[in-house]
mmCIF file of C-alpha atoms and ligand atoms in Angstrom:
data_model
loop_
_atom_site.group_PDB
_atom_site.id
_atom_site.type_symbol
_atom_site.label_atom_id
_atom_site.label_comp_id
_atom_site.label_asym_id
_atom_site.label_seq_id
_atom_site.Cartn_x
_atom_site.Cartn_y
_atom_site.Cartn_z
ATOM 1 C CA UNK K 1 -76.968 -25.618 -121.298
ATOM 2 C CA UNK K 2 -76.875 -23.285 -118.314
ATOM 3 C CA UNK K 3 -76.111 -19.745 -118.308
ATOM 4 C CA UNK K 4 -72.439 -20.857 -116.434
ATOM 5 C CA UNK K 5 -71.634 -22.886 -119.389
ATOM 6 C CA UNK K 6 -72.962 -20.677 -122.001
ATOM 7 C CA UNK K 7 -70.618 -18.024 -120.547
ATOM 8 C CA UNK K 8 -67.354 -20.663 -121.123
ATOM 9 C CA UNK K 9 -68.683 -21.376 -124.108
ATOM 10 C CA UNK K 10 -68.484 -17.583 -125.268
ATOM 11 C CA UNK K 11 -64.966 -17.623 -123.867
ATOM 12 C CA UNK K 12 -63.854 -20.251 -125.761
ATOM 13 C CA UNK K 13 -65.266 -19.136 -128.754
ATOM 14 C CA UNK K 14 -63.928 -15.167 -128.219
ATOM 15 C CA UNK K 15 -60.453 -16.716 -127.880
ATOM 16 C CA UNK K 16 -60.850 -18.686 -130.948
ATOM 17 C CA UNK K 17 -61.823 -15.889 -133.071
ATOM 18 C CA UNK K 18 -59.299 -13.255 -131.736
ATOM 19 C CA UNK K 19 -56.585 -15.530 -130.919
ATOM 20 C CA UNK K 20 -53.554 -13.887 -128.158
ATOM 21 C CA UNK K 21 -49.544 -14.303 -128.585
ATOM 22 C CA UNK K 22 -50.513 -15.915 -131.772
ATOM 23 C CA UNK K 23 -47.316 -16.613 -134.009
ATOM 24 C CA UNK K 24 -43.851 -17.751 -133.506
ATOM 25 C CA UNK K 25 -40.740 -15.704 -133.062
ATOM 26 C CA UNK K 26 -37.239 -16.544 -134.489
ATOM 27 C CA UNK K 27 -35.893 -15.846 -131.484
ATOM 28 C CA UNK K 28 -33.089 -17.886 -129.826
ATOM 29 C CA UNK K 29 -33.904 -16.993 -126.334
ATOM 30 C CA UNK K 30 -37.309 -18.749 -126.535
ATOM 31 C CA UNK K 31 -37.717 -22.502 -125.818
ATOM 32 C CA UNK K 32 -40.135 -24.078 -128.181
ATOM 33 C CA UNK K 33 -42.233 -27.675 -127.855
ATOM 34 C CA UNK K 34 -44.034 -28.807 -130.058
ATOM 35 C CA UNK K 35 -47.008 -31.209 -129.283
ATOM 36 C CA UNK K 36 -49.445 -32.681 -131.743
ATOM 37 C CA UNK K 37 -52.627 -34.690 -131.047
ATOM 38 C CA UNK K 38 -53.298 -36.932 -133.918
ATOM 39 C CA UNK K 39 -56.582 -38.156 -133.035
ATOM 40 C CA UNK K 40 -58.052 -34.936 -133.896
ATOM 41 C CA UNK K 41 -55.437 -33.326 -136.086
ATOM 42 C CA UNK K 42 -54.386 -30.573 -133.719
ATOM 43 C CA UNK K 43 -50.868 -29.697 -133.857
ATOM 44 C CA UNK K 44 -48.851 -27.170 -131.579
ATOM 45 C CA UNK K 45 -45.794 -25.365 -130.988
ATOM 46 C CA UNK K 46 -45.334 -23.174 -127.522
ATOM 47 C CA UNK K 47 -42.245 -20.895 -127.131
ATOM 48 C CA UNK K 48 -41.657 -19.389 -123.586
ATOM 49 C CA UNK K 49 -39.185 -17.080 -122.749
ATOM 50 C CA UNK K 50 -38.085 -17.315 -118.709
ATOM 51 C CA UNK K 51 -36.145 -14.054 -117.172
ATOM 52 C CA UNK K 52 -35.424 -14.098 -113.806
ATOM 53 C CA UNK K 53 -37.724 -16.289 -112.711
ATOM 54 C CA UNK K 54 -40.477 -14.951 -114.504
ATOM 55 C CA UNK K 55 -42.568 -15.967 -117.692
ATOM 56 C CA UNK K 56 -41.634 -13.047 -119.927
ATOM 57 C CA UNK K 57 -43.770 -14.188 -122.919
ATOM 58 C CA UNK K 58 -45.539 -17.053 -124.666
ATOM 59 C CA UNK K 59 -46.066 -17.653 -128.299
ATOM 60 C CA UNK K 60 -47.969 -20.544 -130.179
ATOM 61 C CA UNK K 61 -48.943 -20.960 -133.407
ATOM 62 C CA UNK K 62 -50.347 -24.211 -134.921
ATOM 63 C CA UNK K 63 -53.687 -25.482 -136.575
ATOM 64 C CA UNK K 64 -56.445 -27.639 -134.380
ATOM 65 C CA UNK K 65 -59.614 -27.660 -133.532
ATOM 66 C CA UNK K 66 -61.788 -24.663 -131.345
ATOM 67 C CA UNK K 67 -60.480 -26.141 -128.119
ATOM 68 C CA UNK K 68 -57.320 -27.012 -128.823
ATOM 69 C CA UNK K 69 -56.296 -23.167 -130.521
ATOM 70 C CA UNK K 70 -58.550 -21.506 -127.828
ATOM 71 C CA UNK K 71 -56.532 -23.088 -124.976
ATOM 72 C CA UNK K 72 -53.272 -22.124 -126.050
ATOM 73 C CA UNK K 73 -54.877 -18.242 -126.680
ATOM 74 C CA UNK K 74 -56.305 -18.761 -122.731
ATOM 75 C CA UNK K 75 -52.417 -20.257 -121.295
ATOM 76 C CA UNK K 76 -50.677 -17.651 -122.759
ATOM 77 C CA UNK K 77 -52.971 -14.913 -121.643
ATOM 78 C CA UNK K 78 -53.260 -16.348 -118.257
ATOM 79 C CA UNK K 79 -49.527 -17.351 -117.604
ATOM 80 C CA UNK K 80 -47.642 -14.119 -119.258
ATOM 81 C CA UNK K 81 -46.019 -12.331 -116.028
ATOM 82 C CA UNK K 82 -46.308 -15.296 -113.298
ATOM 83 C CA UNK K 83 -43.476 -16.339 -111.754
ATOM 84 C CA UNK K 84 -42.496 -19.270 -112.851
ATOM 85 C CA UNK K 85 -43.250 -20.973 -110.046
ATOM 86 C CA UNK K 86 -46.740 -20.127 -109.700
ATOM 87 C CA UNK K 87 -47.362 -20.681 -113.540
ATOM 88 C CA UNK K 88 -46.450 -24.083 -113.214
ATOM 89 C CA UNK K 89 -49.093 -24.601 -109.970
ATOM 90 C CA UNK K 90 -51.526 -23.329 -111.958
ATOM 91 C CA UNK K 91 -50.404 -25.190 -114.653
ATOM 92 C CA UNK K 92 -50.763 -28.591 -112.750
ATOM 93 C CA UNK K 93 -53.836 -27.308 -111.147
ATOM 94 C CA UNK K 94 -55.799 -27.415 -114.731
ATOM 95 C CA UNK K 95 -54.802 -30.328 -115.646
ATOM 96 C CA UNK K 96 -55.807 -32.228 -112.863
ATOM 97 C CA UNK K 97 -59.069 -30.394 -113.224
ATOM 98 C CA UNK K 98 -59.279 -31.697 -116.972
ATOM 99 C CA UNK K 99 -58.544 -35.402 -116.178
ATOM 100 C CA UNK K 100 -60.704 -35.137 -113.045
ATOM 101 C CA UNK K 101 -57.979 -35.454 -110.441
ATOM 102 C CA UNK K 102 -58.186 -33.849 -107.354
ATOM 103 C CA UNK K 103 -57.371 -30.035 -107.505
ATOM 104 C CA UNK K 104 -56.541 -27.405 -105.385
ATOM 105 C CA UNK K 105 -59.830 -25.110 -105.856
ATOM 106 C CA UNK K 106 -57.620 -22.140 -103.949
ATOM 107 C CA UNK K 107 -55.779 -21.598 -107.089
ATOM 108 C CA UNK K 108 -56.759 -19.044 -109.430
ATOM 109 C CA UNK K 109 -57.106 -20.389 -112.813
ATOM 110 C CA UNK K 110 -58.492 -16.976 -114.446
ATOM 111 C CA UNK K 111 -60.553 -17.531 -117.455
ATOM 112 C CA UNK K 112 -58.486 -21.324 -117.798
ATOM 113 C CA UNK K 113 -61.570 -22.301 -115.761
ATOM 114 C CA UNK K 114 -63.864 -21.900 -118.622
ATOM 115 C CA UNK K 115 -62.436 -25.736 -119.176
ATOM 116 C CA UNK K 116 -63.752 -26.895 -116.738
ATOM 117 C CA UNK K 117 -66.458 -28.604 -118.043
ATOM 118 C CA UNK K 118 -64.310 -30.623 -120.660
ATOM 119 C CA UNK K 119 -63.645 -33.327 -118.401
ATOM 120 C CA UNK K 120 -67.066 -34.749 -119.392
ATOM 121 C CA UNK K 121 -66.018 -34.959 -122.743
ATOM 122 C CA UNK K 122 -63.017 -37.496 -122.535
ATOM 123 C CA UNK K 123 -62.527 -37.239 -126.057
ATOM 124 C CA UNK K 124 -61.329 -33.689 -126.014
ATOM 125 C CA UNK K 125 -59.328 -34.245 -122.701
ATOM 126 C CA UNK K 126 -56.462 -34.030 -124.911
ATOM 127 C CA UNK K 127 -57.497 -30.887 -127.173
ATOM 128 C CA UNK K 128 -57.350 -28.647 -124.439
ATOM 129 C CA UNK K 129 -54.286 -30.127 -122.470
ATOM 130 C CA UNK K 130 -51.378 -30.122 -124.889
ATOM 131 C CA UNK K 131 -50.944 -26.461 -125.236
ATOM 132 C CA UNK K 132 -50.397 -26.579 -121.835
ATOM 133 C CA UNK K 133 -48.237 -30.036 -121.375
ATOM 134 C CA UNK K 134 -46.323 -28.084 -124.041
ATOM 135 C CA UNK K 135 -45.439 -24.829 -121.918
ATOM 136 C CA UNK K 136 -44.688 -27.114 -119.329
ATOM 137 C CA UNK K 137 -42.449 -28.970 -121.891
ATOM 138 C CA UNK K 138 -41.383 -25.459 -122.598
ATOM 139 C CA UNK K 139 -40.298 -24.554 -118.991
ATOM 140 C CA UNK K 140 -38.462 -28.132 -118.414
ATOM 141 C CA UNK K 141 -36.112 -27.395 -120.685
ATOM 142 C CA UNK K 142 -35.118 -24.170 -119.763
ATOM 143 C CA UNK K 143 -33.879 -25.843 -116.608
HETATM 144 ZN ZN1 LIG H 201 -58.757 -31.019 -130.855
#
């Protein structure tokens, strides 16, 4: 392991332990998806609330595995006060880097990148997308 990847691997872990926007709110103004990924057991729910074009706030809460909770901890952190627009580019933009599509390397995926190298692990592909798939579930339907 390289010093690069030991340094996403600290990330990872940080967010794990101290998980961000942790727990849901029973708040109508929030859209919530929930997204489960039964070949590892890891089960999500994202709530987003949208005003005025901008991502207000995101909440998850759910049980998985390091990847899968750390991700949502990372989206959350790194999407709370885009505009919408530019949430869902960047968005898009890490999950073509997870299923090793062709990305825009302009966009600034903030600590998200620490992912990066989970495309060599196809197996947790899916552990580290669906917190995201979900906010984009979340955003969808707000529309
Ligand atoms: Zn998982």
């Amino acid at each position: 392991m390289n010093d690069l990847e030991l340094l996403y691997r600290q990330v990872i872990m940080e967010h794990y332990k101290n998980p961000r926007n942790k727990g849901l709110l029973d708040d109508p103004t929030y859209k919530a998806v929930r997204i489960k990924n039964p070949s590892c057991g890891d089960d999500i729910t994202v709530q987003t609330k949208v005003e005025n074009g901008v991502i207000k706030d995101i909440r998850y809460d759910g049980t998985g595995c390091s990847i899968c909770c750390s991700s949502a901890s990372v989206m959350s952190e790194t999407l709370i006060g885009k505009l919408k627009e530019d949430a869902m580019t960047i968005t898009e933009t890490y999950l073509n880097m997870l299923t090793n599509k062709e990305f825009d390397t302009n966009v600034d995926l903030e600590e998200a990148i620490v992912y990066r190298g989970v495309n060599k692990f196809p197996a947790r592909i899916k552990c580290a997308s669906i917190a995201w798939k979900a906010f984009e579930g979340t955003i969808e339907e707000s529309e």
